[in-house]
């Protein structure tokens, strides 16, 4: 399954290994406190990373509102640090925000942020195949798939596949595309069957009305 495996969402701490995120949250909150003491109001990559780490923990707990709050803080600080310069940290932050929107079912906003991330990746790497560009294509394909737009999802998976045919990512992507093909075939068969059923019902209705005249 590609969702979650290839979306850039940072390294999610797992606390004491039992699924309890409280120790990890305590650690990262203390780290953030120290960083803010050191750097004050000055934008700093370590503060942005700390916001992201806390957002990761909230997201892993399913607290998407709090996760979004910290991810947006990270985005804001990354933009203050790097400005209009295409930077991998900004792209990663955009993908984090998109991941939360997708989890909340806000596919329009998720698409917007994944597209922003893709724009940065293309500015950084140009036409050269790169795993980060492929990842952005996969993320956009995932949103389309969640929306039920399997044709568009397949288009983006194909773009990703073309840029990753010689990487480990290609194997998982190939499996996902095969599964999506199967789902599309099921939908087509279902649509044909439904259409045939409607025609049969319409024919029976005509025969019934004819016999009552």
PDB file of C-alpha atoms in Angstrom:
ATOM      1  CA  UNK A   1       0.000   0.000   0.000  1.00  0.00           C
ATOM      2  CA  UNK A   2       1.510   3.285  -1.105  1.00  0.00           C
ATOM      3  CA  UNK A   3      -0.415   5.612   1.197  1.00  0.00           C
ATOM      4  CA  UNK A   4       1.701   6.404   4.220  1.00  0.00           C
ATOM      5  CA  UNK A   5       4.780   4.670   2.802  1.00  0.00           C
ATOM      6  CA  UNK A   6       5.805   7.372   0.363  1.00  0.00           C
ATOM      7  CA  UNK A   7       4.136  10.526   1.576  1.00  0.00           C
ATOM      8  CA  UNK A   8       6.823  12.684   3.176  1.00  0.00           C
ATOM      9  CA  UNK A   9       5.544  13.112   6.691  1.00  0.00           C
ATOM     10  CA  UNK A  10       8.698  13.070   8.724  1.00  0.00           C
ATOM     11  CA  UNK A  11       9.938  10.536  11.251  1.00  0.00           C
ATOM     12  CA  UNK A  12       7.111   9.851  13.692  1.00  0.00           C
ATOM     13  CA  UNK A  13       8.362   9.108  17.226  1.00  0.00           C
ATOM     14  CA  UNK A  14       6.599   6.255  19.002  1.00  0.00           C
ATOM     15  CA  UNK A  15       7.285   7.063  22.614  1.00  0.00           C
ATOM     16  CA  UNK A  16       8.107   3.977  24.665  1.00  0.00           C
ATOM     17  CA  UNK A  17       7.336   1.591  21.814  1.00  0.00           C
ATOM     18  CA  UNK A  18       3.904   0.634  23.152  1.00  0.00           C
ATOM     19  CA  UNK A  19       1.983   3.164  21.061  1.00  0.00           C
ATOM     20  CA  UNK A  20       1.902   5.677  23.898  1.00  0.00           C
ATOM     21  CA  UNK A  21       3.132   8.955  22.403  1.00  0.00           C
ATOM     22  CA  UNK A  22       3.204  10.859  25.697  1.00  0.00           C
ATOM     23  CA  UNK A  23       6.940  10.389  26.434  1.00  0.00           C
ATOM     24  CA  UNK A  24       7.846  11.439  22.904  1.00  0.00           C
ATOM     25  CA  UNK A  25       5.541  14.437  23.104  1.00  0.00           C
ATOM     26  CA  UNK A  26       7.097  15.486  26.400  1.00  0.00           C
ATOM     27  CA  UNK A  27      10.574  15.191  24.900  1.00  0.00           C
ATOM     28  CA  UNK A  28       9.738  17.271  21.805  1.00  0.00           C
ATOM     29  CA  UNK A  29       7.851  19.912  23.770  1.00  0.00           C
ATOM     30  CA  UNK A  30      10.879  20.364  26.036  1.00  0.00           C
ATOM     31  CA  UNK A  31      13.141  20.546  22.984  1.00  0.00           C
ATOM     32  CA  UNK A  32      10.898  23.209  21.432  1.00  0.00           C
ATOM     33  CA  UNK A  33      10.922  25.211  24.679  1.00  0.00           C
ATOM     34  CA  UNK A  34      14.728  25.194  24.732  1.00  0.00           C
ATOM     35  CA  UNK A  35      14.981  26.144  21.048  1.00  0.00           C
ATOM     36  CA  UNK A  36      12.596  29.063  21.512  1.00  0.00           C
ATOM     37  CA  UNK A  37      14.667  30.206  24.485  1.00  0.00           C
ATOM     38  CA  UNK A  38      17.834  30.074  22.394  1.00  0.00           C
ATOM     39  CA  UNK A  39      16.555  31.609  19.154  1.00  0.00           C
ATOM     40  CA  UNK A  40      13.665  33.736  20.402  1.00  0.00           C
ATOM     41  CA  UNK A  41      11.533  35.136  17.571  1.00  0.00           C
ATOM     42  CA  UNK A  42      14.232  34.496  14.957  1.00  0.00           C
ATOM     43  CA  UNK A  43      13.217  31.869  12.377  1.00  0.00           C
ATOM     44  CA  UNK A  44      15.441  28.799  12.651  1.00  0.00           C
ATOM     45  CA  UNK A  45      15.426  25.380  10.903  1.00  0.00           C
ATOM     46  CA  UNK A  46      15.613  23.557  14.246  1.00  0.00           C
ATOM     47  CA  UNK A  47      12.431  25.273  15.457  1.00  0.00           C
ATOM     48  CA  UNK A  48      10.655  24.427  12.196  1.00  0.00           C
ATOM     49  CA  UNK A  49      11.784  20.798  12.572  1.00  0.00           C
ATOM     50  CA  UNK A  50      10.561  20.753  16.166  1.00  0.00           C
ATOM     51  CA  UNK A  51       7.120  22.012  15.110  1.00  0.00           C
ATOM     52  CA  UNK A  52       7.078  19.272  12.501  1.00  0.00           C
ATOM     53  CA  UNK A  53       8.018  16.571  15.019  1.00  0.00           C
ATOM     54  CA  UNK A  54       5.201  17.565  17.346  1.00  0.00           C
ATOM     55  CA  UNK A  55       2.813  17.643  14.403  1.00  0.00           C
ATOM     56  CA  UNK A  56       3.910  14.103  13.528  1.00  0.00           C
ATOM     57  CA  UNK A  57       2.997  12.855  16.987  1.00  0.00           C
ATOM     58  CA  UNK A  58      -0.431  14.493  16.942  1.00  0.00           C
ATOM     59  CA  UNK A  59      -1.065  13.040  13.470  1.00  0.00           C
ATOM     60  CA  UNK A  60      -0.061   9.553  14.628  1.00  0.00           C
ATOM     61  CA  UNK A  61      -2.637   9.897  17.443  1.00  0.00           C
ATOM     62  CA  UNK A  62      -5.337  10.997  14.991  1.00  0.00           C
ATOM     63  CA  UNK A  63      -5.490  14.515  16.443  1.00  0.00           C
ATOM     64  CA  UNK A  64      -5.506  16.165  13.025  1.00  0.00           C
ATOM     65  CA  UNK A  65      -6.480  19.619  14.262  1.00  0.00           C
ATOM     66  CA  UNK A  66      -3.435  19.861  16.528  1.00  0.00           C
ATOM     67  CA  UNK A  67      -1.228  18.260  13.884  1.00  0.00           C
ATOM     68  CA  UNK A  68      -2.331  20.853  11.336  1.00  0.00           C
ATOM     69  CA  UNK A  69      -1.616  23.650  13.802  1.00  0.00           C
ATOM     70  CA  UNK A  70       2.005  22.559  14.233  1.00  0.00           C
ATOM     71  CA  UNK A  71       2.536  21.671  10.579  1.00  0.00           C
ATOM     72  CA  UNK A  72       1.332  25.131   9.566  1.00  0.00           C
ATOM     73  CA  UNK A  73       3.739  26.678  12.069  1.00  0.00           C
ATOM     74  CA  UNK A  74       6.516  24.681  10.452  1.00  0.00           C
ATOM     75  CA  UNK A  75       5.459  25.818   6.967  1.00  0.00           C
ATOM     76  CA  UNK A  76       5.341  29.463   8.065  1.00  0.00           C
ATOM     77  CA  UNK A  77       8.812  29.272   9.558  1.00  0.00           C
ATOM     78  CA  UNK A  78      10.252  27.413   6.556  1.00  0.00           C
ATOM     79  CA  UNK A  79       8.946  30.143   4.263  1.00  0.00           C
ATOM     80  CA  UNK A  80      10.495  32.824   6.488  1.00  0.00           C
ATOM     81  CA  UNK A  81      13.824  30.998   6.377  1.00  0.00           C
ATOM     82  CA  UNK A  82      13.957  30.113   2.688  1.00  0.00           C
ATOM     83  CA  UNK A  83      11.633  32.662   1.078  1.00  0.00           C
ATOM     84  CA  UNK A  84      10.897  31.929  -2.578  1.00  0.00           C
ATOM     85  CA  UNK A  85      13.883  29.618  -2.853  1.00  0.00           C
ATOM     86  CA  UNK A  86      12.888  26.081  -3.777  1.00  0.00           C
ATOM     87  CA  UNK A  87      13.897  24.009  -0.764  1.00  0.00           C
ATOM     88  CA  UNK A  88      13.260  20.389   0.125  1.00  0.00           C
ATOM     89  CA  UNK A  89      12.124  21.297   3.668  1.00  0.00           C
ATOM     90  CA  UNK A  90       9.339  23.504   2.316  1.00  0.00           C
ATOM     91  CA  UNK A  91       8.200  20.722  -0.012  1.00  0.00           C
ATOM     92  CA  UNK A  92       8.213  18.237   2.883  1.00  0.00           C
ATOM     93  CA  UNK A  93       6.202  20.649   5.047  1.00  0.00           C
ATOM     94  CA  UNK A  94       3.647  21.117   2.263  1.00  0.00           C
ATOM     95  CA  UNK A  95       3.302  17.340   1.993  1.00  0.00           C
ATOM     96  CA  UNK A  96       2.751  17.079   5.749  1.00  0.00           C
ATOM     97  CA  UNK A  97      -0.086  19.589   5.583  1.00  0.00           C
ATOM     98  CA  UNK A  98      -1.546  17.777   2.565  1.00  0.00           C
ATOM     99  CA  UNK A  99      -1.430  14.464   4.424  1.00  0.00           C
ATOM    100  CA  UNK A 100      -3.576  15.857   7.233  1.00  0.00           C
ATOM    101  CA  UNK A 101      -6.061  17.402   4.802  1.00  0.00           C
ATOM    102  CA  UNK A 102      -6.344  14.046   3.023  1.00  0.00           C
ATOM    103  CA  UNK A 103      -6.938  12.258   6.347  1.00  0.00           C
ATOM    104  CA  UNK A 104      -9.717  14.767   7.075  1.00  0.00           C
ATOM    105  CA  UNK A 105     -11.310  14.153   3.679  1.00  0.00           C
ATOM    106  CA  UNK A 106     -10.493  17.641   2.390  1.00  0.00           C
ATOM    107  CA  UNK A 107      -9.157  16.420  -0.934  1.00  0.00           C
ATOM    108  CA  UNK A 108      -9.188  19.827  -2.595  1.00  0.00           C
ATOM    109  CA  UNK A 109      -6.818  21.319  -0.004  1.00  0.00           C
ATOM    110  CA  UNK A 110      -4.700  18.155   0.020  1.00  0.00           C
ATOM    111  CA  UNK A 111      -4.321  18.398  -3.751  1.00  0.00           C
ATOM    112  CA  UNK A 112      -3.370  22.066  -3.500  1.00  0.00           C
ATOM    113  CA  UNK A 113      -0.529  21.399  -1.058  1.00  0.00           C
ATOM    114  CA  UNK A 114       0.750  18.323  -2.902  1.00  0.00           C
ATOM    115  CA  UNK A 115       0.815  20.405  -6.089  1.00  0.00           C
ATOM    116  CA  UNK A 116       2.841  23.065  -4.267  1.00  0.00           C
ATOM    117  CA  UNK A 117       5.302  20.388  -3.188  1.00  0.00           C
ATOM    118  CA  UNK A 118       5.518  19.057  -6.745  1.00  0.00           C
ATOM    119  CA  UNK A 119       6.177  22.556  -8.077  1.00  0.00           C
ATOM    120  CA  UNK A 120       9.162  22.884  -5.738  1.00  0.00           C
ATOM    121  CA  UNK A 121      10.473  19.435  -6.644  1.00  0.00           C
ATOM    122  CA  UNK A 122      10.315  20.269 -10.355  1.00  0.00           C
ATOM    123  CA  UNK A 123      12.115  23.573  -9.759  1.00  0.00           C
ATOM    124  CA  UNK A 124      14.834  21.754  -7.842  1.00  0.00           C
ATOM    125  CA  UNK A 125      15.355  18.809 -10.189  1.00  0.00           C
ATOM    126  CA  UNK A 126      14.035  19.985 -13.554  1.00  0.00           C
ATOM    127  CA  UNK A 127      13.361  17.241 -16.091  1.00  0.00           C
ATOM    128  CA  UNK A 128      15.759  14.801 -14.451  1.00  0.00           C
ATOM    129  CA  UNK A 129      14.041  11.727 -12.934  1.00  0.00           C
ATOM    130  CA  UNK A 130      14.164  11.943  -9.149  1.00  0.00           C
ATOM    131  CA  UNK A 131      12.532   9.926  -6.340  1.00  0.00           C
ATOM    132  CA  UNK A 132      11.138  13.092  -4.734  1.00  0.00           C
ATOM    133  CA  UNK A 133       9.320  14.047  -7.939  1.00  0.00           C
ATOM    134  CA  UNK A 134       7.996  10.503  -8.220  1.00  0.00           C
ATOM    135  CA  UNK A 135       6.831  10.706  -4.614  1.00  0.00           C
ATOM    136  CA  UNK A 136       4.921  13.897  -5.355  1.00  0.00           C
ATOM    137  CA  UNK A 137       3.251  12.221  -8.337  1.00  0.00           C
ATOM    138  CA  UNK A 138       2.287   9.293  -6.101  1.00  0.00           C
ATOM    139  CA  UNK A 139       0.869  11.631  -3.454  1.00  0.00           C
ATOM    140  CA  UNK A 140      -1.292  13.386  -6.043  1.00  0.00           C
ATOM    141  CA  UNK A 141      -2.355  10.014  -7.439  1.00  0.00           C
ATOM    142  CA  UNK A 142      -3.344   8.923  -3.931  1.00  0.00           C
ATOM    143  CA  UNK A 143      -5.635  11.932  -3.554  1.00  0.00           C
ATOM    144  CA  UNK A 144      -7.301  11.212  -6.889  1.00  0.00           C
ATOM    145  CA  UNK A 145      -7.730   7.578  -5.861  1.00  0.00           C
ATOM    146  CA  UNK A 146      -9.354   8.610  -2.579  1.00  0.00           C
ATOM    147  CA  UNK A 147     -11.741  10.809  -4.564  1.00  0.00           C
ATOM    148  CA  UNK A 148     -12.637   7.850  -6.767  1.00  0.00           C
ATOM    149  CA  UNK A 149     -11.025   9.403  -9.849  1.00  0.00           C
ATOM    150  CA  UNK A 150      -9.107   6.277 -10.798  1.00  0.00           C
ATOM    151  CA  UNK A 151      -8.250   7.438 -14.299  1.00  0.00           C
ATOM    152  CA  UNK A 152      -6.420  10.542 -13.033  1.00  0.00           C
ATOM    153  CA  UNK A 153      -4.809   8.480 -10.266  1.00  0.00           C
ATOM    154  CA  UNK A 154      -3.468   6.064 -12.858  1.00  0.00           C
ATOM    155  CA  UNK A 155      -2.075   8.948 -14.932  1.00  0.00           C
ATOM    156  CA  UNK A 156      -0.016  10.188 -11.981  1.00  0.00           C
ATOM    157  CA  UNK A 157       1.072   6.707 -10.942  1.00  0.00           C
ATOM    158  CA  UNK A 158       2.274   6.179 -14.505  1.00  0.00           C
ATOM    159  CA  UNK A 159       4.272   9.423 -14.353  1.00  0.00           C
ATOM    160  CA  UNK A 160       5.818   8.261 -11.101  1.00  0.00           C
ATOM    161  CA  UNK A 161       6.579   4.834 -12.529  1.00  0.00           C
ATOM    162  CA  UNK A 162       8.368   6.319 -15.522  1.00  0.00           C
ATOM    163  CA  UNK A 163      10.714   8.158 -13.191  1.00  0.00           C
ATOM    164  CA  UNK A 164      11.352   5.240 -10.822  1.00  0.00           C
ATOM    165  CA  UNK A 165      11.599   2.174 -13.062  1.00  0.00           C
ATOM    166  CA  UNK A 166      15.101   1.441 -11.770  1.00  0.00           C
ATOM    167  CA  UNK A 167      14.423   2.072  -8.073  1.00  0.00           C
ATOM    168  CA  UNK A 168      12.858  -0.010  -5.242  1.00  0.00           C
ATOM    169  CA  UNK A 169       9.867   2.359  -5.357  1.00  0.00           C
ATOM    170  CA  UNK A 170       8.891   0.921  -8.745  1.00  0.00           C
ATOM    171  CA  UNK A 171       7.938  -2.500  -7.340  1.00  0.00           C
ATOM    172  CA  UNK A 172       5.389  -1.138  -4.850  1.00  0.00           C
ATOM    173  CA  UNK A 173       4.083   1.291  -7.443  1.00  0.00           C
ATOM    174  CA  UNK A 174       3.633  -1.469 -10.006  1.00  0.00           C
ATOM    175  CA  UNK A 175       1.566  -3.492  -7.522  1.00  0.00           C
ATOM    176  CA  UNK A 176      -0.555  -0.457  -6.734  1.00  0.00           C
ATOM    177  CA  UNK A 177      -1.182   0.223 -10.431  1.00  0.00           C
ATOM    178  CA  UNK A 178      -2.181  -3.415 -10.983  1.00  0.00           C
ATOM    179  CA  UNK A 179      -4.650  -3.224  -8.094  1.00  0.00           C
ATOM    180  CA  UNK A 180      -6.038   0.034  -9.462  1.00  0.00           C
ATOM    181  CA  UNK A 181      -6.487  -1.522 -12.903  1.00  0.00           C
ATOM    182  CA  UNK A 182      -8.494  -4.277 -11.235  1.00  0.00           C
ATOM    183  CA  UNK A 183     -10.645  -1.757  -9.408  1.00  0.00           C
ATOM    184  CA  UNK A 184     -11.296   0.172 -12.617  1.00  0.00           C
ATOM    185  CA  UNK A 185     -12.333  -3.046 -14.385  1.00  0.00           C
ATOM    186  CA  UNK A 186     -14.717  -3.849 -11.521  1.00  0.00           C
ATOM    187  CA  UNK A 187     -16.284  -0.410 -11.833  1.00  0.00           C
ATOM    188  CA  UNK A 188     -16.692  -0.748 -15.599  1.00  0.00           C
ATOM    189  CA  UNK A 189     -18.318  -4.174 -15.222  1.00  0.00           C
ATOM    190  CA  UNK A 190     -20.584  -2.758 -12.506  1.00  0.00           C
ATOM    191  CA  UNK A 191     -21.594   0.171 -14.706  1.00  0.00           C
ATOM    192  CA  UNK A 192     -22.363  -2.124 -17.656  1.00  0.00           C
ATOM    193  CA  UNK A 193     -24.389  -4.424 -15.426  1.00  0.00           C
ATOM    194  CA  UNK A 194     -26.308  -1.489 -13.930  1.00  0.00           C
ATOM    195  CA  UNK A 195     -27.003  -0.054 -17.390  1.00  0.00           C
ATOM    196  CA  UNK A 196     -28.236  -3.443 -18.598  1.00  0.00           C
ATOM    197  CA  UNK A 197     -30.503  -3.706 -15.550  1.00  0.00           C
ATOM    198  CA  UNK A 198     -32.002  -0.290 -16.263  1.00  0.00           C
ATOM    199  CA  UNK A 199     -32.688  -1.233 -19.883  1.00  0.00           C
ATOM    200  CA  UNK A 200     -34.373  -4.468 -18.763  1.00  0.00           C
ATOM    201  CA  UNK A 201     -36.552  -2.604 -16.261  1.00  0.00           C
ATOM    202  CA  UNK A 202     -37.474  -0.024 -18.889  1.00  0.00           C
ATOM    203  CA  UNK A 203     -38.413  -2.782 -21.366  1.00  0.00           C
ATOM    204  CA  UNK A 204     -40.554  -4.559 -18.775  1.00  0.00           C
ATOM    205  CA  UNK A 205     -42.273  -1.281 -17.927  1.00  0.00           C
ATOM    206  CA  UNK A 206     -43.133  -0.685 -21.573  1.00  0.00           C
ATOM    207  CA  UNK A 207     -44.551  -4.216 -21.893  1.00  0.00           C
ATOM    208  CA  UNK A 208     -46.620  -3.742 -18.733  1.00  0.00           C
ATOM    209  CA  UNK A 209     -48.133  -0.453 -19.928  1.00  0.00           C
ATOM    210  CA  UNK A 210     -48.838  -1.968 -23.358  1.00  0.00           C
ATOM    211  CA  UNK A 211     -50.740  -4.889 -21.843  1.00  0.00           C
ATOM    212  CA  UNK A 212     -52.953  -2.578 -19.792  1.00  0.00           C
ATOM    213  CA  UNK A 213     -54.072  -0.453 -22.743  1.00  0.00           C
TER     214      UNK A 213
END
